PDB file of C-alpha atoms in Angstrom:
ATOM      1  CA  GLN A   1      59.941  22.027  15.667  1.00 94.00           C
ATOM      2  CA  VAL A   2      61.040  25.306  17.202  1.00 96.00           C
ATOM      3  CA  GLN A   3      59.718  25.590  20.730  1.00 97.00           C
ATOM      4  CA  LEU A   4      60.158  27.724  23.830  1.00 98.00           C
ATOM      5  CA  VAL A   5      59.071  26.050  27.057  1.00 98.00           C
ATOM      6  CA  GLN A   6      58.676  28.280  30.079  1.00 98.00           C
ATOM      7  CA  SER A   7      58.668  27.452  33.761  1.00 98.00           C
ATOM      8  CA  GLY A   8      55.474  27.198  35.757  1.00 98.00           C
ATOM      9  CA  ALA A   9      53.312  29.767  37.474  1.00 98.00           C
ATOM     10  CA  GLU A  10      54.671  31.612  40.502  1.00 98.00           C
ATOM     11  CA  VAL A  11      53.085  33.321  43.475  1.00 98.00           C
ATOM     12  CA  LYS A  12      55.288  35.817  45.287  1.00 98.00           C
ATOM     13  CA  LYS A  13      54.967  38.262  48.143  1.00 98.00           C
ATOM     14  CA  PRO A  14      55.656  41.973  47.673  1.00 98.00           C
ATOM     15  CA  GLY A  15      59.350  42.729  47.890  1.00 98.00           C
ATOM     16  CA  ALA A  16      60.394  39.272  46.726  1.00 98.00           C
ATOM     17  CA  SER A  17      62.120  38.280  43.484  1.00 98.00           C
ATOM     18  CA  VAL A  18      61.056  35.881  40.757  1.00 98.00           C
ATOM     19  CA  LYS A  19      63.142  34.024  38.202  1.00 98.00           C
ATOM     20  CA  VAL A  20      61.449  32.617  35.106  1.00 98.00           C
ATOM     21  CA  SER A  21      63.156  30.190  32.751  1.00 98.00           C
ATOM     22  CA  CYS A  22      62.682  29.601  29.027  1.00 98.00           C
ATOM     23  CA  LYS A  23      64.126  26.459  27.415  1.00 98.00           C
ATOM     24  CA  ALA A  24      64.618  26.557  23.657  1.00 98.00           C
ATOM     25  CA  SER A  25      64.625  23.628  21.273  1.00 97.00           C
ATOM     26  CA  GLY A  26      64.522  23.050  17.533  1.00 97.00           C
ATOM     27  CA  TYR A  27      67.079  25.723  16.603  1.00 96.00           C
ATOM     28  CA  THR A  28      70.590  26.866  17.484  1.00 96.00           C
ATOM     29  CA  PHE A  29      70.016  28.763  20.727  1.00 97.00           C
ATOM     30  CA  SER A  30      73.060  31.029  20.454  1.00 96.00           C
ATOM     31  CA  ASN A  31      72.081  32.288  16.988  1.00 96.00           C
ATOM     32  CA  TYR A  32      69.040  34.307  18.108  1.00 96.00           C
ATOM     33  CA  PRO A  33      68.447  36.884  20.832  1.00 97.00           C
ATOM     34  CA  MET A  34      65.841  36.111  23.452  1.00 98.00           C
ATOM     35  CA  HIS A  35      63.374  38.801  24.417  1.00 98.00           C
ATOM     36  CA  TRP A  36      61.149  39.038  27.480  1.00 98.00           C
ATOM     37  CA  VAL A  37      57.703  40.620  27.177  1.00 98.00           C
ATOM     38  CA  ARG A  38      55.078  40.906  29.870  1.00 98.00           C
ATOM     39  CA  GLN A  39      51.352  41.571  29.894  1.00 98.00           C
ATOM     40  CA  ALA A  40      49.457  42.650  32.983  1.00 98.00           C
ATOM     41  CA  PRO A  41      45.767  41.662  33.122  1.00 96.00           C
ATOM     42  CA  GLY A  42      43.853  43.560  30.449  1.00 94.00           C
ATOM     43  CA  GLN A  43      46.903  45.604  29.529  1.00 95.00           C
ATOM     44  CA  ARG A  44      49.200  46.011  26.520  1.00 96.00           C
ATOM     45  CA  LEU A  45      52.254  43.948  25.758  1.00 98.00           C
ATOM     46  CA  GLU A  46      55.322  45.476  27.418  1.00 98.00           C
ATOM     47  CA  TRP A  47      58.878  44.757  26.281  1.00 98.00           C
ATOM     48  CA  MET A  48      61.284  44.250  29.169  1.00 98.00           C
ATOM     49  CA  GLY A  49      64.606  43.492  27.532  1.00 98.00           C
ATOM     50  CA  TRP A  50      66.667  41.046  25.523  1.00 98.00           C
ATOM     51  CA  ILE A  51      69.828  39.025  25.615  1.00 98.00           C
ATOM     52  CA  ASN A  52      72.178  38.153  22.803  1.00 97.00           C
ATOM     53  CA  ALA A  53      72.230  34.418  23.419  1.00 97.00           C
ATOM     54  CA  GLY A  54      75.615  34.144  21.706  1.00 95.00           C
ATOM     55  CA  ASN A  55      77.724  36.614  23.693  1.00 96.00           C
ATOM     56  CA  GLY A  56      75.417  37.363  26.638  1.00 97.00           C
ATOM     57  CA  ASP A  57      75.050  41.094  25.944  1.00 98.00           C
ATOM     58  CA  THR A  58      71.815  42.531  27.307  1.00 98.00           C
ATOM     59  CA  LYS A  59      69.616  45.568  26.713  1.00 97.00           C
ATOM     60  CA  TYR A  60      66.745  46.552  29.000  1.00 97.00           C
ATOM     61  CA  SER A  61      63.768  48.849  28.801  1.00 96.00           C
ATOM     62  CA  GLN A  62      64.375  51.996  30.848  1.00 95.00           C
ATOM     63  CA  LYS A  63      61.284  51.120  32.877  1.00 96.00           C
ATOM     64  CA  PHE A  64      62.878  47.935  34.229  1.00 96.00           C
ATOM     65  CA  GLN A  65      66.563  48.967  34.263  1.00 93.00           C
ATOM     66  CA  GLY A  66      68.071  48.127  37.628  1.00 95.00           C
ATOM     67  CA  ARG A  67      65.284  45.753  38.610  1.00 98.00           C
ATOM     68  CA  VAL A  68      65.534  43.065  35.919  1.00 98.00           C
ATOM     69  CA  THR A  69      68.358  40.755  34.918  1.00 98.00           C
ATOM     70  CA  ILE A  70      68.277  38.515  31.865  1.00 98.00           C
ATOM     71  CA  THR A  71      70.817  35.702  31.652  1.00 98.00           C
ATOM     72  CA  ARG A  72      71.330  32.558  29.637  1.00 98.00           C
ATOM     73  CA  ASP A  73      72.939  29.139  29.907  1.00 98.00           C
ATOM     74  CA  THR A  74      74.009  28.117  26.423  1.00 97.00           C
ATOM     75  CA  SER A  75      74.796  24.549  27.511  1.00 97.00           C
ATOM     76  CA  ALA A  76      71.146  24.174  28.534  1.00 98.00           C
ATOM     77  CA  SER A  77      69.704  26.322  25.715  1.00 98.00           C
ATOM     78  CA  THR A  78      67.864  28.220  28.419  1.00 98.00           C
ATOM     79  CA  ALA A  79      67.269  31.901  29.082  1.00 98.00           C
ATOM     80  CA  TYR A  80      66.269  33.373  32.425  1.00 98.00           C
ATOM     81  CA  MET A  81      64.538  36.546  33.523  1.00 98.00           C
ATOM     82  CA  GLU A  82      64.824  37.676  37.132  1.00 98.00           C
ATOM     83  CA  LEU A  83      62.689  40.548  38.411  1.00 98.00           C
ATOM     84  CA  ARG A  84      63.339  41.962  41.878  1.00 98.00           C
ATOM     85  CA  SER A  85      61.457  44.113  44.396  1.00 98.00           C
ATOM     86  CA  LEU A  86      58.095  42.855  43.212  1.00 98.00           C
ATOM     87  CA  THR A  87      54.892  44.815  43.758  1.00 98.00           C
ATOM     88  CA  SER A  88      51.292  44.021  42.876  1.00 97.00           C
ATOM     89  CA  GLU A  89      51.827  45.921  39.609  1.00 98.00           C
ATOM     90  CA  ASP A  90      54.201  43.163  38.517  1.00 98.00           C
ATOM     91  CA  THR A  91      51.344  40.665  38.445  1.00 98.00           C
ATOM     92  CA  ALA A  92      51.368  39.626  34.778  1.00 98.00           C
ATOM     93  CA  VAL A  93      52.014  36.928  32.236  1.00 98.00           C
ATOM     94  CA  TYR A  94      55.688  36.881  31.292  1.00 98.00           C
ATOM     95  CA  TYR A  95      56.642  35.670  27.813  1.00 98.00           C
ATOM     96  CA  CYS A  96      59.979  34.782  26.288  1.00 98.00           C
ATOM     97  CA  ALA A  97      60.208  35.192  22.524  1.00 98.00           C
ATOM     98  CA  THR A  98      62.595  35.331  19.597  1.00 96.00           C
ATOM     99  CA  LEU A  99      61.132  38.386  17.909  1.00 94.00           C
ATOM    100  CA  TYR A 100      61.413  39.121  14.186  1.00 91.00           C
ATOM    101  CA  GLY A 101      63.566  42.139  13.474  1.00 90.00           C
ATOM    102  CA  GLN A 102      66.991  43.755  13.775  1.00 86.00           C
ATOM    103  CA  GLY A 103      68.453  41.198  11.397  1.00 88.00           C
ATOM    104  CA  TYR A 104      66.765  38.168  12.961  1.00 91.00           C
ATOM    105  CA  TYR A 105      64.083  36.393  10.979  1.00 91.00           C
ATOM    106  CA  MET A 106      62.361  34.056  13.411  1.00 93.00           C
ATOM    107  CA  ASP A 107      59.392  34.916  15.593  1.00 95.00           C
ATOM    108  CA  VAL A 108      58.525  32.280  18.214  1.00 97.00           C
ATOM    109  CA  TRP A 109      56.867  32.777  21.607  1.00 98.00           C
ATOM    110  CA  GLY A 110      56.653  30.699  24.736  1.00 98.00           C
ATOM    111  CA  LYS A 111      53.221  30.036  26.215  1.00 98.00           C
ATOM    112  CA  GLY A 112      53.819  32.470  29.050  1.00 98.00           C
ATOM    113  CA  THR A 113      54.394  32.216  32.794  1.00 98.00           C
ATOM    114  CA  THR A 114      51.882  33.754  35.170  1.00 98.00           C
ATOM    115  CA  VAL A 115      53.447  35.619  38.066  1.00 98.00           C
ATOM    116  CA  THR A 116      51.100  36.727  40.830  1.00 98.00           C
ATOM    117  CA  VAL A 117      52.301  39.145  43.497  1.00 98.00           C
ATOM    118  CA  SER A 118      50.091  39.140  46.540  1.00 97.00           C
ATOM    119  CA  SER A 119      50.479  39.481  50.273  1.00 95.00           C
TER     120      SER A 119
ATOM    121  CA  ASP B   1      62.088  55.548  23.844  1.00 88.00           C
ATOM    122  CA  ILE B   2      59.938  55.344  20.720  1.00 96.00           C
ATOM    123  CA  GLN B   3      56.218  55.529  21.527  1.00 97.00           C
ATOM    124  CA  MET B   4      53.642  53.644  19.436  1.00 98.00           C
ATOM    125  CA  THR B   5      50.039  54.873  19.365  1.00 98.00           C
ATOM    126  CA  GLN B   6      47.266  52.712  17.942  1.00 98.00           C
ATOM    127  CA  SER B   7      43.776  53.843  17.050  1.00 98.00           C
ATOM    128  CA  PRO B   8      41.067  53.115  17.615  1.00 98.00           C
ATOM    129  CA  SER B   9      41.519  51.143  20.838  1.00 98.00           C
ATOM    130  CA  SER B  10      38.522  49.021  19.889  1.00 98.00           C
ATOM    131  CA  LEU B  11      36.118  48.612  17.006  1.00 97.00           C
ATOM    132  CA  SER B  12      33.032  46.627  16.164  1.00 98.00           C
ATOM    133  CA  ALA B  13      32.229  45.522  12.618  1.00 98.00           C
ATOM    134  CA  SER B  14      30.115  42.993  10.763  1.00 98.00           C
ATOM    135  CA  VAL B  15      31.317  39.780   9.182  1.00 98.00           C
ATOM    136  CA  GLY B  16      32.520  40.578   5.674  1.00 98.00           C
ATOM    137  CA  ASP B  17      33.331  44.222   6.424  1.00 98.00           C
ATOM    138  CA  ARG B  18      36.640  45.818   5.483  1.00 98.00           C
ATOM    139  CA  VAL B  19      38.390  46.925   8.660  1.00 98.00           C
ATOM    140  CA  THR B  20      41.365  49.284   8.893  1.00 98.00           C
ATOM    141  CA  PHE B  21      43.184  50.637  11.916  1.00 96.00           C
ATOM    142  CA  THR B  22      46.350  52.607  12.407  1.00 98.00           C
ATOM    143  CA  CYS B  23      49.613  52.805  14.308  1.00 98.00           C
ATOM    144  CA  GLN B  24      51.729  55.946  14.683  1.00 98.00           C
ATOM    145  CA  ALA B  25      55.329  56.065  15.800  1.00 98.00           C
ATOM    146  CA  SER B  26      56.761  59.000  17.738  1.00 98.00           C
ATOM    147  CA  GLN B  27      59.701  59.132  15.325  1.00 98.00           C
ATOM    148  CA  ASP B  28      60.669  57.782  11.931  1.00 98.00           C
ATOM    149  CA  ILE B  29      61.078  53.983  12.109  1.00 98.00           C
ATOM    150  CA  SER B  30      61.252  53.393   8.340  1.00 97.00           C
ATOM    151  CA  LYS B  31      59.521  50.021   7.843  1.00 98.00           C
ATOM    152  CA  SER B  32      60.720  48.424  11.105  1.00 97.00           C
ATOM    153  CA  LEU B  33      57.240  47.401  12.188  1.00 98.00           C
ATOM    154  CA  ASN B  34      55.454  44.150  12.941  1.00 98.00           C
ATOM    155  CA  TRP B  35      51.763  43.413  13.432  1.00 98.00           C
ATOM    156  CA  TYR B  36      50.615  40.721  15.881  1.00 98.00           C
ATOM    157  CA  GLN B  37      47.286  39.094  16.561  1.00 98.00           C
ATOM    158  CA  GLN B  38      46.545  38.013  20.134  1.00 98.00           C
ATOM    159  CA  LYS B  39      43.561  35.938  21.206  1.00 97.00           C
ATOM    160  CA  PRO B  40      42.551  35.668  24.881  1.00 95.00           C
ATOM    161  CA  GLY B  41      44.865  33.486  26.920  1.00 95.00           C
ATOM    162  CA  LYS B  42      47.290  32.976  24.031  1.00 97.00           C
ATOM    163  CA  ALA B  43      50.671  34.312  23.054  1.00 98.00           C
ATOM    164  CA  PRO B  44      50.763  36.849  20.215  1.00 98.00           C
ATOM    165  CA  LYS B  45      51.090  35.575  16.658  1.00 98.00           C
ATOM    166  CA  LEU B  46      53.096  37.434  14.015  1.00 98.00           C
ATOM    167  CA  LEU B  47      50.987  38.326  10.981  1.00 98.00           C
ATOM    168  CA  ILE B  48      52.933  41.065   9.170  1.00 98.00           C
ATOM    169  CA  TYR B  49      56.625  41.995   9.339  1.00 97.00           C
ATOM    170  CA  ASP B  50      58.626  44.837   7.818  1.00 97.00           C
ATOM    171  CA  ALA B  51      55.359  46.810   7.764  1.00 97.00           C
ATOM    172  CA  SER B  52      53.819  45.065   4.771  1.00 98.00           C
ATOM    173  CA  ILE B  53      55.107  41.502   4.317  1.00 97.00           C
ATOM    174  CA  SER B  54      52.791  38.666   5.303  1.00 97.00           C
ATOM    175  CA  GLU B  55      54.170  35.855   7.423  1.00 96.00           C
ATOM    176  CA  THR B  56      53.938  32.435   5.799  1.00 95.00           C
ATOM    177  CA  GLY B  57      50.509  30.897   6.170  1.00 96.00           C
ATOM    178  CA  VAL B  58      48.712  34.105   7.086  1.00 97.00           C
ATOM    179  CA  PRO B  59      45.405  34.515   5.211  1.00 97.00           C
ATOM    180  CA  SER B  60      45.547  36.998   2.367  1.00 97.00           C
ATOM    181  CA  ARG B  61      42.742  39.103   3.871  1.00 98.00           C
ATOM    182  CA  PHE B  62      45.322  40.539   6.300  1.00 98.00           C
ATOM    183  CA  SER B  63      47.594  43.281   4.972  1.00 98.00           C
ATOM    184  CA  GLY B  64      49.801  46.062   6.246  1.00 98.00           C
ATOM    185  CA  GLY B  65      51.118  49.304   4.826  1.00 98.00           C
ATOM    186  CA  GLY B  66      52.924  52.506   5.594  1.00 98.00           C
ATOM    187  CA  SER B  67      56.414  53.670   6.469  1.00 98.00           C
ATOM    188  CA  GLY B  68      58.124  56.332   8.520  1.00 98.00           C
ATOM    189  CA  THR B  69      55.706  57.216  11.305  1.00 98.00           C
ATOM    190  CA  TYR B  70      52.302  56.132   9.961  1.00 98.00           C
ATOM    191  CA  PHE B  71      51.166  52.551   9.446  1.00 98.00           C
ATOM    192  CA  THR B  72      47.918  50.800   8.650  1.00 98.00           C
ATOM    193  CA  PHE B  73      46.577  47.283   9.120  1.00 98.00           C
ATOM    194  CA  THR B  74      43.625  46.048   7.070  1.00 98.00           C
ATOM    195  CA  ILE B  75      41.370  43.021   7.217  1.00 98.00           C
ATOM    196  CA  SER B  76      39.707  42.971   3.794  1.00 98.00           C
ATOM    197  CA  SER B  77      36.745  40.797   4.815  1.00 98.00           C
ATOM    198  CA  LEU B  78      36.281  40.315   8.555  1.00 98.00           C
ATOM    199  CA  GLN B  79      35.737  36.719   9.671  1.00 98.00           C
ATOM    200  CA  PRO B  80      34.489  35.453  13.066  1.00 97.00           C
ATOM    201  CA  GLU B  81      37.891  33.902  13.777  1.00 97.00           C
ATOM    202  CA  ASP B  82      39.528  37.333  13.447  1.00 98.00           C
ATOM    203  CA  ILE B  83      38.135  38.411  16.818  1.00 98.00           C
ATOM    204  CA  ALA B  84      41.293  39.352  18.703  1.00 98.00           C
ATOM    205  CA  THR B  85      43.466  42.238  19.792  1.00 98.00           C
ATOM    206  CA  TYR B  86      46.002  43.449  17.237  1.00 98.00           C
ATOM    207  CA  TYR B  87      49.283  45.043  18.266  1.00 98.00           C
ATOM    208  CA  CYS B  88      51.858  46.944  16.274  1.00 98.00           C
ATOM    209  CA  GLN B  89      55.479  46.693  17.413  1.00 98.00           C
ATOM    210  CA  GLN B  90      58.534  48.690  16.325  1.00 98.00           C
ATOM    211  CA  TYR B  91      62.035  47.262  16.280  1.00 97.00           C
ATOM    212  CA  ASP B  92      63.948  50.228  14.867  1.00 97.00           C
ATOM    213  CA  ASN B  93      65.310  51.145  18.313  1.00 95.00           C
ATOM    214  CA  LEU B  94      64.901  48.454  20.966  1.00 96.00           C
ATOM    215  CA  VAL B  95      61.288  47.219  20.989  1.00 97.00           C
ATOM    216  CA  THR B  96      57.998  48.953  21.736  1.00 97.00           C
ATOM    217  CA  PHE B  97      54.437  47.727  21.390  1.00 98.00           C
ATOM    218  CA  GLY B  98      51.383  49.812  20.667  1.00 98.00           C
ATOM    219  CA  GLY B  99      48.379  49.804  22.964  1.00 98.00           C
ATOM    220  CA  GLY B 100      46.391  47.420  20.796  1.00 98.00           C
ATOM    221  CA  THR B 101      43.160  47.514  18.792  1.00 98.00           C
ATOM    222  CA  LYS B 102      40.480  45.110  19.971  1.00 98.00           C
ATOM    223  CA  VAL B 103      38.300  43.854  17.106  1.00 98.00           C
ATOM    224  CA  GLU B 104      34.798  42.606  17.837  1.00 97.00           C
ATOM    225  CA  ILE B 105      31.899  41.390  15.728  1.00 96.00           C
ATOM    226  CA  LYS B 106      28.813  43.576  15.580  1.00 94.00           C
TER     227      LYS B 106
END
């Protein structure tokens, strides 16, 4: 079945970077974009950006532009999200997902990766 | 960026009640809207896409409507398992989520 498996929880110090991975299975990885969405404790879902898994094109939310990089390795069917210059406000659960919309008709989410930023 | 505003932010109703809440977009998004259900500690689950079409396997008590800038989500008969936070999400221009409506049982 279609599945997105994310890497494990991370604890980082302020100013550091984090890189979260998302391995896809059960479908042709390059046929669907991969989105990254985060959710701080008790807060709303927040879209960070997406990557066209076929050609590698990316689009980012203005809020994270310049601080986030989304990449993919098609040979490993894996997408990555790197967030730099972390602060305590980046403490959140980070999800990868193939969202329904914009011509794509599959909506699957990973279980989430908890990133804690603390000194 | 397109802003999505949900109201109310929370509501409390009795089992069997009809529950409706809304989502407003800051500009016309046609029917490019999804509704998600999220339970604590879980990833969101898609219930409605293209504003009004139910995802396969979603109970018929869930429905969506609207177009342009105003959208509604209705639970026709609230069940205990419907306790969750519901999010609207636009995909007309990039992606934006609403602030959520938390549904509780009275």
